Amino acid sequence: MKRSVNTAPQKDVFVFRDGLPLDNGGSLDGIRIAYRTYGALNAEASNAILVCHALTGDQYVADPNPVTGKPGWWYGVVGPGCPIDTNRYFVICSNVIGGCMGSTGPRSPRDPALPDDAAGVELWGTDFPSLTIRDMVRAQKKLIEHLGIARLFAVIGGSFGGMQALQWAASYPDAVFAAIPIATASFHSAQNIAFNEVGRQAIFGDPNWNGGAYWRTGHMPERGLAVARMVAHITYLSEQALARKFGRRVRRDGMGGETAANLFGEMFEVESYLRYQGGAFVKRFDANSYLTITRAADHFDLAEEYGGDLAAAFAGTKTRFCVISFSSDWLYPTAESRHIARALNRVAANVSFVEVTSDKGHDAFLLDEPDFHRVLNGFLEGCADHAGLAFNGFGGGSALLRVEAS
């Protein structure tokens, strides 16, 4: 009979009163980090995996999102018997600072002692300090320490989350046994910065923008934020995926309201899809958080921290790496993952590199992609073997995990 293992998600917010130093020279006081955990931390605190979310993701990696009601964004990857198996691992996922799902961000009170819904509370808005991915990781490290974890078994993330995984491995190599950066890059390309800027300008141009203090009027810049999401979403898909899902099919029914149909008498299905994505996004995301996080992504350049030499970021590392890309990803193409793998090879790091063949584009890591799931599961199993993690009869008996010194 299978042993009952605690896999229910726990909801919590960690608050640390000490100021968090920021790369811009300032600091943030009274930081809140909203997070979820799944599985059980073992006695040695050696089975913890930190999952870092993508650009507009959140901490609800494996349980329903309370705003949308939809399943967790990596449901099927994180959970009992999944590639990131919560019968084995203690999984943590936090909302990045600067976000809008409970962690300190632009729509948080300037006075951290006040609740968000206090009468007359003054929010940060556009005065929220600029952040870097290193700032976000620095806050995550505080959370991990709060949970009593000195060394993570693994840090895993895709896209913007992959940048966080790389930053973890560079900033805290002794605290990361394995790192899995997925569909990501060590710096944001000029093309990606350009796409983000189009989205930001759409927000700025919204008549409800109100200089970023839109909450004072009760009208969010929904049109601008929706357009920003539409532009970004195009980059998440491949031409093959768009052709397969929509082609040039046209909708001629149910097109009320202000749509292309009013002007042209018809609307392509891909137009309808993008409008849906934009409309759904504004219900769950904050415009100022979008500005804060996209700028953090744009400024990410891990090599710059080390004199322009990416290999130097990982010099002497004992962390094991698995760098994963997707063949049809044009937002973070395979060449950028190879650049990371080659830098790791230059310092004789233990690195595996896999390009997964897929026509689903950048979003493949979020979709049902069996080959990717097999790679992820296989690498984690190999790391567990190498580290001496003994999964003694999972599903029956005790779950003793032990990490050997390396």
Tab-separated table of N, CA, C and O in Angstrom, residues 262-333:
chain	number	residue	atom	x	y	z
A	262	ASN	N	-16.344	45.063	-37.488
A	262	ASN	CA	-17.083	46.292	-37.733
A	262	ASN	C	-16.491	47.083	-38.895
A	262	ASN	O	-17.186	47.845	-39.554
A	263	LEU	N	-15.197	46.929	-39.111
A	263	LEU	CA	-14.526	47.675	-40.171
A	263	LEU	C	-14.388	46.868	-41.451
A	263	LEU	O	-14.522	47.407	-42.546
A	264	PHE	N	-14.118	45.577	-41.285
A	264	PHE	CA	-13.775	44.769	-42.451
A	264	PHE	C	-14.787	43.668	-42.751
A	264	PHE	O	-14.648	42.951	-43.726
A	265	GLY	N	-15.785	43.490	-41.892
A	265	GLY	CA	-16.807	42.499	-42.155
A	265	GLY	C	-16.427	41.087	-41.769
A	265	GLY	O	-17.199	40.158	-41.982
A	266	GLU	N	-15.247	40.906	-41.224
A	266	GLU	CA	-14.798	39.565	-40.824
A	266	GLU	C	-13.607	39.716	-39.892
A	266	GLU	O	-12.998	40.784	-39.782
A	267	MET	N	-13.263	38.604	-39.207
A	267	MET	CA	-12.109	38.611	-38.322
A	267	MET	C	-11.434	37.254	-38.399
A	267	MET	O	-12.089	36.216	-38.281
A	268	PHE	N	-10.132	37.261	-38.594
A	268	PHE	CA	-9.385	36.012	-38.610
A	268	PHE	C	-9.394	35.384	-37.219
A	268	PHE	O	-9.412	36.083	-36.205
A	269	GLU	N	-9.348	34.062	-37.177
A	269	GLU	CA	-9.351	33.362	-35.893
A	269	GLU	C	-8.137	33.723	-35.046
A	269	GLU	O	-8.234	33.785	-33.818
A	270	VAL	N	-7.013	33.969	-35.689
A	270	VAL	CA	-5.826	34.334	-34.916
A	270	VAL	C	-6.021	35.697	-34.251
A	270	VAL	O	-5.532	35.940	-33.141
A	271	GLU	N	-6.753	36.593	-34.900
A	271	GLU	CA	-7.070	37.877	-34.276
A	271	GLU	C	-7.930	37.666	-33.030
A	271	GLU	O	-7.697	38.260	-31.970
A	272	SER	N	-8.937	36.820	-33.166
A	272	SER	CA	-9.818	36.532	-32.038
A	272	SER	C	-9.033	35.928	-30.873
A	272	SER	O	-9.256	36.282	-29.706
A	273	TYR	N	-8.117	35.032	-31.201
A	273	TYR	CA	-7.297	34.379	-30.172
A	273	TYR	C	-6.455	35.400	-29.417
A	273	TYR	O	-6.392	35.387	-28.174
A	274	LEU	N	-5.814	36.310	-30.146
A	274	LEU	CA	-4.972	37.311	-29.498
A	274	LEU	C	-5.800	38.256	-28.637
A	274	LEU	O	-5.379	38.657	-27.548
A	275	ARG	N	-6.978	38.626	-29.118
A	275	ARG	CA	-7.853	39.486	-28.327
A	275	ARG	C	-8.276	38.779	-27.036
A	275	ARG	O	-8.342	39.408	-25.966
A	276	TYR	N	-8.530	37.484	-27.137
A	276	TYR	CA	-8.886	36.729	-25.938
A	276	TYR	C	-7.727	36.716	-24.949
A	276	TYR	O	-7.919	36.926	-23.744
A	277	GLN	N	-6.516	36.460	-25.448
A	277	GLN	CA	-5.347	36.431	-24.579
A	277	GLN	C	-5.139	37.782	-23.894
A	277	GLN	O	-4.834	37.849	-22.691
A	278	GLY	N	-5.280	38.857	-24.635
A	278	GLY	CA	-5.123	40.187	-24.049
A	278	GLY	C	-6.181	40.478	-23.007
A	278	GLY	O	-5.887	40.992	-21.925
A	279	GLY	N	-7.435	40.123	-23.307
A	279	GLY	CA	-8.514	40.381	-22.372
A	279	GLY	C	-8.393	39.580	-21.092
A	279	GLY	O	-8.676	40.085	-19.995
A	280	ALA	N	-7.946	38.328	-21.207
A	280	ALA	CA	-7.763	37.489	-20.020
A	280	ALA	C	-6.610	37.993	-19.162
A	280	ALA	O	-6.667	37.940	-17.928
A	281	PHE	N	-5.583	38.507	-19.810
A	281	PHE	CA	-4.383	38.941	-19.088
A	281	PHE	C	-4.669	40.113	-18.164
A	281	PHE	O	-4.188	40.161	-17.025
A	282	VAL	N	-5.451	41.081	-18.628
A	282	VAL	CA	-5.684	42.283	-17.825
A	282	VAL	C	-6.480	41.980	-16.560
A	282	VAL	O	-6.510	42.796	-15.626
A	283	LYS	N	-7.128	40.825	-16.502
A	283	LYS	CA	-7.892	40.452	-15.316
A	283	LYS	C	-7.006	39.927	-14.195
A	283	LYS	O	-7.459	39.815	-13.054
A	284	ARG	N	-5.765	39.576	-14.544
A	284	ARG	CA	-4.902	38.962	-13.532
A	284	ARG	C	-3.567	39.675	-13.320
A	284	ARG	O	-2.809	39.287	-12.446
A	285	PHE	N	-3.274	40.701	-14.114
A	285	PHE	CA	-1.950	41.310	-14.016
A	285	PHE	C	-2.038	42.820	-13.889
A	285	PHE	O	-2.976	43.455	-14.372
A	286	ASP	N	-1.023	43.382	-13.253
A	286	ASP	CA	-0.947	44.823	-13.018
A	286	ASP	C	-0.005	45.466	-14.031
A	286	ASP	O	1.083	44.943	-14.306
A	287	ALA	N	-0.409	46.593	-14.574
A	287	ALA	CA	0.381	47.256	-15.618
A	287	ALA	C	1.748	47.693	-15.110
A	287	ALA	O	2.771	47.519	-15.795
A	288	ASN	N	1.819	48.277	-13.915
A	288	ASN	CA	3.112	48.717	-13.396
A	288	ASN	C	4.033	47.536	-13.099
A	288	ASN	O	5.257	47.647	-13.252
A	289	SER	N	3.470	46.421	-12.674
A	289	SER	CA	4.292	45.225	-12.493
A	289	SER	C	4.847	44.757	-13.832
A	289	SER	O	6.000	44.326	-13.922
A	290	TYR	N	4.025	44.854	-14.871
A	290	TYR	CA	4.498	44.462	-16.201
A	290	TYR	C	5.691	45.314	-16.621
A	290	TYR	O	6.692	44.810	-17.141
A	291	LEU	N	5.604	46.617	-16.365
A	291	LEU	CA	6.721	47.504	-16.696
A	291	LEU	C	7.970	47.140	-15.889
A	291	LEU	O	9.082	47.074	-16.426
A	292	THR	N	7.785	46.901	-14.600
A	292	THR	CA	8.922	46.599	-13.708
A	292	THR	C	9.623	45.322	-14.118
A	292	THR	O	10.858	45.260	-14.197
A	293	ILE	N	8.852	44.285	-14.404
A	293	ILE	CA	9.438	42.975	-14.687
A	293	ILE	C	10.063	42.939	-16.076
A	293	ILE	O	11.143	42.354	-16.262
A	294	THR	N	9.412	43.554	-17.070
A	294	THR	CA	10.027	43.545	-18.401
A	294	THR	C	11.337	44.321	-18.410
A	294	THR	O	12.285	43.935	-19.108
A	295	ARG	N	11.415	45.401	-17.639
A	295	ARG	CA	12.684	46.140	-17.576
A	295	ARG	C	13.775	45.316	-16.894
A	295	ARG	O	14.940	45.361	-17.298
A	296	ALA	N	13.396	44.569	-15.874
A	296	ALA	CA	14.375	43.691	-15.227
A	296	ALA	C	14.905	42.666	-16.212
A	296	ALA	O	16.112	42.377	-16.253
A	297	ALA	N	14.016	42.106	-17.029
A	297	ALA	CA	14.443	41.141	-18.039
A	297	ALA	C	15.361	41.801	-19.064
A	297	ALA	O	16.398	41.239	-19.459
A	298	ASP	N	14.997	43.001	-19.502
A	298	ASP	CA	15.790	43.697	-20.516
A	298	ASP	C	17.210	43.987	-20.033
A	298	ASP	O	18.166	43.956	-20.815
A	299	HIS	N	17.364	44.287	-18.763
A	299	HIS	CA	18.682	44.635	-18.233
A	299	HIS	C	19.516	43.412	-17.847
A	299	HIS	O	20.677	43.564	-17.459
A	300	PHE	N	18.935	42.230	-17.969
A	300	PHE	CA	19.677	41.032	-17.586
A	300	PHE	C	20.823	40.778	-18.557
A	300	PHE	O	20.627	40.679	-19.766
A	301	ASP	N	22.005	40.695	-18.024
A	301	ASP	CA	23.201	40.339	-18.787
A	301	ASP	C	24.195	39.757	-17.793
A	301	ASP	O	24.968	40.477	-17.161
A	302	LEU	N	24.150	38.449	-17.640
A	302	LEU	CA	24.929	37.800	-16.599
A	302	LEU	C	26.419	38.006	-16.796
A	302	LEU	O	27.167	38.205	-15.834
A	303	ALA	N	26.878	37.998	-18.047
A	303	ALA	CA	28.305	38.178	-18.304
A	303	ALA	C	28.796	39.555	-17.880
A	303	ALA	O	29.946	39.708	-17.452
A	304	GLU	N	27.921	40.567	-17.989
A	304	GLU	CA	28.310	41.934	-17.650
A	304	GLU	C	28.770	42.035	-16.196
A	304	GLU	O	29.640	42.838	-15.868
A	305	GLU	N	28.176	41.209	-15.329
A	305	GLU	CA	28.570	41.217	-13.923
A	305	GLU	C	30.000	40.705	-13.718
A	305	GLU	O	30.585	40.925	-12.663
A	306	TYR	N	30.521	40.020	-14.740
A	306	TYR	CA	31.826	39.373	-14.615
A	306	TYR	C	32.762	39.825	-15.723
A	306	TYR	O	33.473	39.032	-16.342
A	307	GLY	N	32.755	41.130	-15.973
A	307	GLY	CA	33.674	41.698	-16.948
A	307	GLY	C	33.410	41.285	-18.370
A	307	GLY	O	34.324	41.323	-19.207
A	308	GLY	N	32.194	40.885	-18.684
A	308	GLY	CA	31.851	40.492	-20.041
A	308	GLY	C	32.155	39.058	-20.376
A	308	GLY	O	31.950	38.628	-21.522
A	309	ASP	N	32.608	38.283	-19.405
A	309	ASP	CA	32.976	36.885	-19.638
A	309	ASP	C	31.967	35.984	-18.942
A	309	ASP	O	31.985	35.842	-17.720
A	310	LEU	N	31.071	35.365	-19.719
A	310	LEU	CA	30.039	34.529	-19.121
A	310	LEU	C	30.638	33.345	-18.371
A	310	LEU	O	30.140	32.965	-17.300
A	311	ALA	N	31.716	32.778	-18.893
A	311	ALA	CA	32.336	31.633	-18.222
A	311	ALA	C	32.768	31.996	-16.804
A	311	ALA	O	32.691	31.171	-15.888
A	312	ALA	N	33.207	33.233	-16.622
A	312	ALA	CA	33.675	33.656	-15.301
A	312	ALA	C	32.564	33.614	-14.263
A	312	ALA	O	32.823	33.474	-13.064
A	313	ALA	N	31.316	33.720	-14.716
A	313	ALA	CA	30.188	33.656	-13.784
A	313	ALA	C	30.090	32.296	-13.114
A	313	ALA	O	29.507	32.174	-12.031
A	314	PHE	N	30.655	31.283	-13.757
A	314	PHE	CA	30.531	29.922	-13.246
A	314	PHE	C	31.879	29.297	-12.882
A	314	PHE	O	31.972	28.087	-12.666
A	315	ALA	N	32.906	30.113	-12.796
A	315	ALA	CA	34.244	29.580	-12.509
A	315	ALA	C	34.245	28.813	-11.188
A	315	ALA	O	33.768	29.303	-10.158
A	316	GLY	N	34.763	27.602	-11.224
A	316	GLY	CA	34.878	26.790	-10.027
A	316	GLY	C	33.590	26.160	-9.546
A	316	GLY	O	33.559	25.529	-8.486
A	317	THR	N	32.514	26.297	-10.317
A	317	THR	CA	31.233	25.782	-9.859
A	317	THR	C	31.225	24.257	-9.760
A	317	THR	O	31.827	23.565	-10.576
A	318	LYS	N	30.531	23.752	-8.757
A	318	LYS	CA	30.297	22.317	-8.625
A	318	LYS	C	28.843	21.973	-8.933
A	318	LYS	O	28.440	20.814	-8.851
A	319	THR	N	28.068	22.974	-9.303
A	319	THR	CA	26.670	22.761	-9.674
A	319	THR	C	26.604	21.957	-10.964
A	319	THR	O	27.390	22.161	-11.884
A	320	ARG	N	25.649	21.039	-11.025
A	320	ARG	CA	25.393	20.273	-12.247
A	320	ARG	C	24.310	20.995	-13.049
A	320	ARG	O	23.289	21.412	-12.495
A	321	PHE	N	24.517	21.124	-14.353
A	321	PHE	CA	23.603	21.890	-15.196
A	321	PHE	C	22.968	21.006	-16.265
A	321	PHE	O	23.615	20.114	-16.813
A	322	CYS	N	21.719	21.314	-16.569
A	322	CYS	CA	21.062	20.785	-17.755
A	322	CYS	C	20.420	21.966	-18.469
A	322	CYS	O	19.463	22.572	-17.961
A	323	VAL	N	20.974	22.331	-19.613
A	323	VAL	CA	20.495	23.467	-20.397
A	323	VAL	C	19.588	22.917	-21.500
A	323	VAL	O	20.011	22.066	-22.278
A	324	ILE	N	18.352	23.398	-21.559
A	324	ILE	CA	17.355	22.844	-22.480
A	324	ILE	C	16.804	23.950	-23.377
A	324	ILE	O	16.455	25.036	-22.902
A	325	SER	N	16.734	23.658	-24.666
A	325	SER	CA	16.133	24.595	-25.621
A	325	SER	C	15.137	23.839	-26.487
A	325	SER	O	15.047	22.607	-26.438
A	326	PHE	N	14.391	24.602	-27.308
A	326	PHE	CA	13.404	24.019	-28.209
A	326	PHE	C	13.681	24.494	-29.628
A	326	PHE	O	13.959	25.675	-29.856
A	327	SER	N	13.568	23.578	-30.561
A	327	SER	CA	14.025	23.841	-31.931
A	327	SER	C	13.274	24.980	-32.611
A	327	SER	O	13.839	25.656	-33.484
A	328	SER	N	12.022	25.221	-32.251
A	328	SER	CA	11.239	26.261	-32.928
A	328	SER	C	11.111	27.539	-32.104
A	328	SER	O	10.316	28.419	-32.446
A	329	ASP	N	11.872	27.651	-31.034
A	329	ASP	CA	11.821	28.843	-30.178
A	329	ASP	C	12.634	29.952	-30.823
A	329	ASP	O	13.860	29.882	-30.896
A	330	TRP	N	11.958	30.997	-31.293
A	330	TRP	CA	12.692	32.112	-31.889
A	330	TRP	C	12.817	33.289	-30.929
A	330	TRP	O	13.505	34.262	-31.223
A	331	LEU	N	12.163	33.197	-29.761
A	331	LEU	CA	12.329	34.237	-28.751
A	331	LEU	C	13.657	34.051	-28.031
A	331	LEU	O	14.417	35.010	-27.834
A	332	TYR	N	13.941	32.819	-27.627
A	332	TYR	CA	15.232	32.456	-27.041
A	332	TYR	C	15.756	31.253	-27.830
A	332	TYR	O	15.631	30.103	-27.394
A	333	PRO	N	16.323	31.497	-28.993
A	333	PRO	CA	16.711	30.392	-29.877
A	333	PRO	C	17.800	29.520	-29.285
A	333	PRO	O	18.520	29.905	-28.360
